Amino acid sequence: MYRDAFDHLRVPVLLLDEQQLRDANPAAAELLAAPDRGALLRCRLSDLAPAHPGDGQASALMLERRLGEAREQGRIHFEGAFRRWDGGTTVAEACLTHLDGADGARFLMELRPVAVEAEGHSESAAAGRGQVIRYTSEGAPACMMGTHVEIEQLKATEAALRQREEELREAQEIAELGHWVSDFRRNEIRWSEKIYEIFGLSQEAWGATHGAFMQAVHPADRARVQAALEAAYSTGRYMVEHRIRRPDGHVRTVQERGHVEFDGAGAPVRMIGTVQDVTSQRALEQALAEREAHYRALVEQHPLMVGRFRPDTTMTFVNQTLAAFYGIAAETLQGQRWLPLLPAEEREAAAEHLRTFTPEAPVGSLEHRVRNAAGEPRWTYWTNRAFFDEHGNVTHFQSVGMDVTERKRAEQARRQLTELIEHTPDFIAIASPEGAIQYLNQAGRALLGGDGATPQTWPLAPRYPGAERSGMPSYHPGWAHQRLQEVGIPAALEQGYWEGESALLDAAGEEIPMSQVLVAHRDEDGELVRLSTIMRDLRRQKRLQEALDQRQQWLERLQAITGDPAQSLAAKLTALLALGTEVFRLPCATLGHVEEEAYVLRAVAPEHGSLQPGQRQELELSCSSQVLGAHGPVGVHDASRAAHRDHPCYWVHAIEAYLGVPVWLGEATYGTLLFYSHEPREPYNRFERQFLQLMGQWVTYELTREANRSALAREATTDHLTGLYNRHHLDAELNRMLAHEHRYGRGTGFLLLDIDHFKALNDAYGHDAGDRVLIELAQRIGGLLREADLFARWGGEEFAVLVPEADRDGVERLAERLREHVVATPFAEAGLVSISVGATLLDPHDDKVSALQRVDRALYQAKREGRNRVVYQSPREGA
């Protein structure tokens, strides 16, 4: 960036290290008639002094004195004659600035020619300060010609260079980037401060030579670095990545890039380059590679089946578990379609399942039959996740499956259990050793007989012949039946009784958990005469367990909603409200924030009800007014019993029950999370209040994060002084509008505005007054623009406007309106202020550079023609 600006300056510029020239732009070589820049760089400043300096000319002694003055004062201006390569002299006004050694140069000299040698005249000419006096052959003065030198451009050039240097320094700091210059002739290397920081060296400890640099290179990398350097001497390009060993023993990895400059004979003179510390980047790459290998190993060795496939079911990845299930090598399975592996009757259902995925519902499950490697029919259960491109088309699926055959067999076995009749909390029965039921209480008869009759046999009797084969009904589920057969009855026969948990099946097939006691009754000879059982209903206890399981599921769903990175905050809030209506059994929900005396809805449930996001309610008529001042969840389960049952929220909105919690934004009250019903309900339990508290805490956290992100986004795109968009945002929008113009060609105006004589205004009234002028001007112009127009501060006293859907007449009229509006009313401190405006239209063939150059040329022309005017340049003129 700096080099490009330097080479394109129209003002001749020389960079010097004391007397030795270190750099020159093409304009300087042209002014001094040098054959090329390399010829200039072989000169000393004294070589530019004329051999026979006349009065007012720049002798070598005078130039040496000027260097001393610039070193003391920082910057001086003088006028003198400088020797040209063609033997002539050029009279120029020089601005000599001391640079404190930036990039190896100590001084910057800008030249502005103010007189030329007289040619084709018999008179001699002498140059004075800002004038040329012509004499006759007799020595008498004939006439005097003078020029006025505008040095404002020189100062602006210098400011632009310094600004670019500062921007470059900031960019290098962010990128961990330093720059260096290696002078081959002096065997001297100059580093920027960043390189000293990277290498862990001080300027005093740095030898500034090639040998000192190679000493800092890691011994194992020195040969490679030396080879890269030697290759650069012929190619002109230097690029190498290597390690360095710092004095503190730490090893860092750096990446170096450089460009070799050659003299006229083709010999390398010096190399300019950069050093970037890439240690953290390389460490991160290694860590990512190790993590990827770790997770791949986990997937390969996972006991569940894991696969990835395209929409046509072509498998692109299978783990070893999945390959082993089919008995086919993973490499063979990859590239095959899995749909033909299913039984024919299962394929259509599986294909339809894949067609149901959408970006809004990317996860689904599928259960189907398939034959394994041994040809056995098995059941598998799959959880599938679809991935979509930016157009909403499925790109691939990720799938995790398990063999659920045993579970399916268990389910089938439970469905095959014999009839259920009824249950009672206390079930009492007595059976003979042969299985004949001798006694069954009323509840038992109703449960086991269905119609109240007593069943004839009980298949759990230990001596019942063929009990497992007779097809007689079982009154227990499979696991209880098995437990009684294998554990309960043998224990009762051996110990006299057995106590444990069992179950019965009712007529509807519902499993009833029971606490059961089996007693074996024997006679005096020890012969078994009967079995009796007493069972007690455990359903209440089980319901409590189910409630705990349900709560666990709600908590897991809450975690899934809040932790889903693919969902937006709005989607999460909507899902959160829907979950809350289920948990609290209150069918309506709102999340709203307080704006003065209004309650503004941000999210609602149900989504398609009478309330919609963005609606405003009177705060005092809302139940939220009852929640805002609380320190936690508050609610009313029955409005008729509420202490404040006369509050308007009950009769205005017909609310009979509500539960709400305040929501915060940082430490300030944001609003409330509220659930309500038009019907009363039972009192809220502790879990419901704790769950709402948890939801409120998450909403508070997310809203605070959202506010912080919005603040950061505004700060990144806004000019802190004027409140307008900054140049970074304008660049992005300009690129976007250029792309739009390329595609549609609808016309977009581009204005570049500059405050006339702003530097003089700052000098006269001070920078604070200048800042206030910038602020007020931004407000004046902004008031005339459309909402669709983009207004930004370009930098300093320059502003830019992008005008969509515009033609030339509209752009010129707008620019003139803005100019007239600014100059029409004096500013409070600075008086009348005018602006110059460059205007153009974006062209479908434009890129950012061509558009900026064209509008900048238009602005420059407006300045050159006297300021306080608008100049339009069409795309064809800028071509």
mmCIF file of N, CA, C and O in Angstrom, residues 34-73:
data_model
loop_
_atom_site.group_PDB
_atom_site.id
_atom_site.type_symbol
_atom_site.label_atom_id
_atom_site.label_comp_id
_atom_site.label_asym_id
_atom_site.label_seq_id
_atom_site.Cartn_x
_atom_site.Cartn_y
_atom_site.Cartn_z
ATOM 1 N N ALA A 34 16.944 11.705 -14.883
ATOM 2 C CA ALA A 34 17.735 10.502 -14.617
ATOM 3 C C ALA A 34 17.251 9.372 -15.513
ATOM 4 O O ALA A 34 16.045 9.261 -15.789
ATOM 5 N N PRO A 35 18.162 8.506 -15.965
ATOM 6 C CA PRO A 35 17.728 7.401 -16.848
ATOM 7 C C PRO A 35 16.784 6.433 -16.154
ATOM 8 O O PRO A 35 15.930 5.863 -16.787
ATOM 9 N N ASP A 36 16.980 6.219 -14.823
ATOM 10 C CA ASP A 36 16.083 5.363 -14.068
ATOM 11 C C ASP A 36 16.281 5.651 -12.589
ATOM 12 O O ASP A 36 17.148 6.416 -12.190
ATOM 13 N N ARG A 37 15.433 5.013 -11.778
ATOM 14 C CA ARG A 37 15.514 5.251 -10.334
ATOM 15 C C ARG A 37 16.824 4.737 -9.760
ATOM 16 O O ARG A 37 17.409 5.316 -8.842
ATOM 17 N N GLY A 38 17.346 3.616 -10.338
ATOM 18 C CA GLY A 38 18.608 3.059 -9.836
ATOM 19 C C GLY A 38 19.748 4.036 -9.971
ATOM 20 O O GLY A 38 20.647 4.109 -9.114
ATOM 21 N N ALA A 39 19.758 4.818 -11.066
ATOM 22 C CA ALA A 39 20.827 5.808 -11.238
ATOM 23 C C ALA A 39 20.793 6.843 -10.136
ATOM 24 O O ALA A 39 21.823 7.267 -9.598
ATOM 25 N N LEU A 40 19.572 7.265 -9.755
ATOM 26 C CA LEU A 40 19.457 8.236 -8.656
ATOM 27 C C LEU A 40 19.969 7.656 -7.347
ATOM 28 O O LEU A 40 20.605 8.338 -6.550
ATOM 29 N N LEU A 41 19.683 6.378 -7.100
ATOM 30 C CA LEU A 41 20.031 5.784 -5.813
ATOM 31 C C LEU A 41 21.537 5.602 -5.648
ATOM 32 O O LEU A 41 22.001 5.310 -4.547
ATOM 33 N N ARG A 42 22.290 5.743 -6.715
ATOM 34 C CA ARG A 42 23.754 5.666 -6.596
ATOM 35 C C ARG A 42 24.360 7.034 -6.301
ATOM 36 O O ARG A 42 25.585 7.176 -6.214
ATOM 37 N N CYS A 43 23.525 8.040 -6.140
ATOM 38 C CA CYS A 43 24.003 9.416 -5.909
ATOM 39 C C CYS A 43 23.962 9.778 -4.443
ATOM 40 O O CYS A 43 23.205 9.215 -3.655
ATOM 41 N N ARG A 44 24.750 10.791 -4.120
ATOM 42 C CA ARG A 44 24.646 11.507 -2.858
ATOM 43 C C ARG A 44 23.958 12.833 -3.131
ATOM 44 O O ARG A 44 23.907 13.312 -4.282
ATOM 45 N N LEU A 45 23.418 13.458 -2.104
ATOM 46 C CA LEU A 45 22.715 14.720 -2.297
ATOM 47 C C LEU A 45 23.633 15.767 -2.893
ATOM 48 O O LEU A 45 23.234 16.589 -3.726
ATOM 49 N N SER A 46 24.932 15.762 -2.484
ATOM 50 C CA SER A 46 25.870 16.763 -2.990
ATOM 51 C C SER A 46 26.075 16.617 -4.496
ATOM 52 O O SER A 46 26.437 17.582 -5.174
ATOM 53 N N ASP A 47 25.813 15.401 -5.037
ATOM 54 C CA ASP A 47 25.967 15.210 -6.483
ATOM 55 C C ASP A 47 24.920 15.986 -7.272
ATOM 56 O O ASP A 47 25.083 16.199 -8.478
ATOM 57 N N LEU A 48 23.838 16.402 -6.613
ATOM 58 C CA LEU A 48 22.775 17.137 -7.296
ATOM 59 C C LEU A 48 23.020 18.636 -7.297
ATOM 60 O O LEU A 48 22.233 19.403 -7.866
ATOM 61 N N ALA A 49 24.073 19.107 -6.561
ATOM 62 C CA ALA A 49 24.389 20.539 -6.553
ATOM 63 C C ALA A 49 25.094 20.893 -7.857
ATOM 64 O O ALA A 49 25.950 20.157 -8.336
ATOM 65 N N PRO A 50 24.756 22.048 -8.463
ATOM 66 C CA PRO A 50 25.407 22.459 -9.712
ATOM 67 C C PRO A 50 26.909 22.642 -9.504
ATOM 68 O O PRO A 50 27.376 22.977 -8.409
ATOM 69 N N ALA A 51 27.691 22.418 -10.568
ATOM 70 C CA ALA A 51 29.153 22.566 -10.475
ATOM 71 C C ALA A 51 29.542 24.007 -10.178
ATOM 72 O O ALA A 51 30.496 24.278 -9.436
ATOM 73 N N HIS A 52 28.805 24.998 -10.727
ATOM 74 C CA HIS A 52 29.117 26.420 -10.512
ATOM 75 C C HIS A 52 27.859 27.097 -9.990
ATOM 76 O O HIS A 52 27.100 27.724 -10.724
ATOM 77 N N PRO A 53 27.592 26.928 -8.736
ATOM 78 C CA PRO A 53 26.330 27.477 -8.210
ATOM 79 C C PRO A 53 26.299 28.994 -8.315
ATOM 80 O O PRO A 53 27.271 29.676 -7.986
ATOM 81 N N GLY A 54 25.179 29.483 -8.779
ATOM 82 C CA GLY A 54 24.987 30.930 -8.822
ATOM 83 C C GLY A 54 24.274 31.417 -7.598
ATOM 84 O O GLY A 54 24.020 30.670 -6.661
ATOM 85 N N ASP A 55 23.954 32.672 -7.588
ATOM 86 C CA ASP A 55 23.275 33.265 -6.442
ATOM 87 C C ASP A 55 21.911 32.610 -6.241
ATOM 88 O O ASP A 55 21.099 32.569 -7.159
ATOM 89 N N GLY A 56 21.687 32.097 -5.077
ATOM 90 C CA GLY A 56 20.402 31.446 -4.777
ATOM 91 C C GLY A 56 20.336 30.012 -5.173
ATOM 92 O O GLY A 56 19.343 29.346 -4.958
ATOM 93 N N GLN A 57 21.400 29.440 -5.754
ATOM 94 C CA GLN A 57 21.350 28.045 -6.151
ATOM 95 C C GLN A 57 21.812 27.140 -5.014
ATOM 96 O O GLN A 57 22.448 27.589 -4.059
ATOM 97 N N ALA A 58 21.516 25.799 -5.183
ATOM 98 C CA ALA A 58 21.749 24.839 -4.092
ATOM 99 C C ALA A 58 23.149 24.272 -4.201
ATOM 100 O O ALA A 58 23.361 23.253 -4.819
ATOM 101 N N SER A 59 24.132 24.916 -3.637
ATOM 102 C CA SER A 59 25.480 24.354 -3.612
ATOM 103 C C SER A 59 25.528 23.179 -2.656
ATOM 104 O O SER A 59 24.641 23.002 -1.823
ATOM 105 N N ALA A 60 26.620 22.364 -2.752
ATOM 106 C CA ALA A 60 26.763 21.211 -1.857
ATOM 107 C C ALA A 60 26.815 21.663 -0.416
ATOM 108 O O ALA A 60 26.240 21.037 0.483
ATOM 109 N N LEU A 61 27.509 22.758 -0.137
ATOM 110 C CA LEU A 61 27.615 23.259 1.239
ATOM 111 C C LEU A 61 26.250 23.708 1.741
ATOM 112 O O LEU A 61 25.877 23.447 2.892
ATOM 113 N N MET A 62 25.505 24.413 0.856
ATOM 114 C CA MET A 62 24.197 24.870 1.273
ATOM 115 C C MET A 62 23.264 23.678 1.564
ATOM 116 O O MET A 62 22.515 23.685 2.536
ATOM 117 N N LEU A 63 23.319 22.624 0.727
ATOM 118 C CA LEU A 63 22.467 21.459 0.958
ATOM 119 C C LEU A 63 22.804 20.773 2.267
ATOM 120 O O LEU A 63 21.934 20.290 2.985
ATOM 121 N N GLU A 64 24.114 20.719 2.605
ATOM 122 C CA GLU A 64 24.521 20.139 3.881
ATOM 123 C C GLU A 64 23.944 20.956 5.024
ATOM 124 O O GLU A 64 23.473 20.414 6.030
ATOM 125 N N ARG A 65 23.969 22.285 4.876
ATOM 126 C CA ARG A 65 23.404 23.148 5.924
ATOM 127 C C ARG A 65 21.897 22.959 6.051
ATOM 128 O O ARG A 65 21.348 22.959 7.150
ATOM 129 N N ARG A 66 21.226 22.762 4.890
ATOM 130 C CA ARG A 66 19.777 22.556 4.930
ATOM 131 C C ARG A 66 19.423 21.261 5.687
ATOM 132 O O ARG A 66 18.420 21.203 6.392
ATOM 133 N N LEU A 67 20.265 20.228 5.524
ATOM 134 C CA LEU A 67 20.021 18.978 6.263
ATOM 135 C C LEU A 67 20.087 19.221 7.758
ATOM 136 O O LEU A 67 19.287 18.692 8.539
ATOM 137 N N GLY A 68 21.050 20.022 8.183
ATOM 138 C CA GLY A 68 21.168 20.325 9.609
ATOM 139 C C GLY A 68 19.958 21.087 10.117
ATOM 140 O O GLY A 68 19.468 20.847 11.227
ATOM 141 N N GLU A 69 19.474 22.050 9.322
ATOM 142 C CA GLU A 69 18.297 22.816 9.743
ATOM 143 C C GLU A 69 17.068 21.909 9.861
ATOM 144 O O GLU A 69 16.281 22.046 10.803
ATOM 145 N N ALA A 70 16.903 21.024 8.896
ATOM 146 C CA ALA A 70 15.743 20.122 8.951
ATOM 147 C C ALA A 70 15.835 19.190 10.141
ATOM 148 O O ALA A 70 14.822 18.833 10.757
ATOM 149 N N ARG A 71 17.073 18.771 10.503
ATOM 150 C CA ARG A 71 17.247 17.891 11.656
ATOM 151 C C ARG A 71 16.831 18.604 12.946
ATOM 152 O O ARG A 71 16.268 18.005 13.857
ATOM 153 N N GLU A 72 17.073 19.908 13.025
ATOM 154 C CA GLU A 72 16.736 20.673 14.228
ATOM 155 C C GLU A 72 15.257 21.078 14.238
ATOM 156 O O GLU A 72 14.605 21.018 15.276
ATOM 157 N N GLN A 73 14.722 21.512 13.081
ATOM 158 C CA GLN A 73 13.382 22.088 13.056
ATOM 159 C C GLN A 73 12.302 21.063 12.689
ATOM 160 O O GLN A 73 11.124 21.325 12.838
#
